[in-house]
Short mmCIF file of C-alpha atoms in Angstrom, two decimals:
data_model
loop_
_atom_site.label_atom_id
_atom_site.label_comp_id
_atom_site.label_asym_id
_atom_site.label_seq_id
_atom_site.Cartn_x
_atom_site.Cartn_y
_atom_site.Cartn_z
CA MET A 29 -21.32 -19.81 -13.72
CA PHE A 30 -22.52 -23.32 -12.23
CA GLY A 31 -24.82 -22.34 -9.55
CA GLY A 32 -25.07 -18.90 -9.78
CA PRO A 33 -23.13 -15.82 -8.18
CA PRO A 34 -21.60 -15.81 -4.84
CA PRO A 35 -23.10 -14.24 -2.23
CA PRO A 36 -22.66 -10.37 -1.36
CA PRO A 37 -20.13 -9.67 1.39
CA SER A 38 -21.34 -8.75 4.80
CA ALA A 39 -20.70 -5.33 6.27
CA GLU A 40 -17.69 -6.38 8.59
CA GLU A 41 -15.92 -8.42 5.16
CA LEU A 42 -16.44 -4.66 3.14
CA GLN A 43 -15.04 -2.89 6.15
CA ALA A 44 -11.86 -5.54 6.24
CA GLN A 45 -11.47 -5.15 2.77
CA GLU A 46 -11.52 -1.40 2.74
CA GLN A 47 -9.32 -1.38 5.77
CA ALA A 48 -6.93 -3.94 3.77
CA ALA A 49 -6.85 -1.24 0.78
CA LYS A 50 -6.06 1.99 2.88
CA ALA A 51 -3.38 -0.16 4.69
CA THR A 52 -1.94 -1.32 1.02
CA ILE A 53 -1.96 2.12 -0.57
CA PHE A 54 -0.63 3.99 2.51
CA THR A 55 2.33 1.22 2.27
CA MET A 56 2.76 2.10 -1.32
CA VAL A 57 2.54 5.53 -0.91
CA SER A 58 5.22 5.53 1.81
CA ALA A 59 7.50 3.23 -0.57
CA CYS A 60 7.22 5.86 -3.25
CA VAL A 61 8.56 8.43 -0.80
CA VAL A 62 11.43 6.39 0.27
CA LEU A 63 12.50 5.66 -3.35
CA TYR A 64 12.19 9.32 -4.23
CA PHE A 65 14.38 10.42 -1.12
CA SER A 66 16.86 7.78 -1.30
CA PRO A 67 18.95 9.31 -3.90
CA PHE A 68 19.55 12.32 -2.24
CA ALA A 69 19.94 10.56 0.90
CA VAL A 70 22.91 8.82 -0.85
CA ASN A 71 24.33 11.90 -2.34
CA ALA A 72 24.30 13.47 1.21
CA VAL A 73 26.27 10.71 2.84
CA LYS A 74 28.66 10.45 -0.25
CA LYS A 75 29.62 14.10 0.74
CA LEU A 76 29.84 13.14 4.21
CA VAL A 77 32.55 10.58 3.75
#
């Protein structure tokens, strides 16, 4: 607003941001898989006990 837009990110900054985004997506997909299978694991443990 005051002073104009910031300079565009460098190629290294873009690559770092892409790696961070990929890591975040991988973490969230992993968490979703764990949460999806957790009820099945709890039921299996209950059957063993």
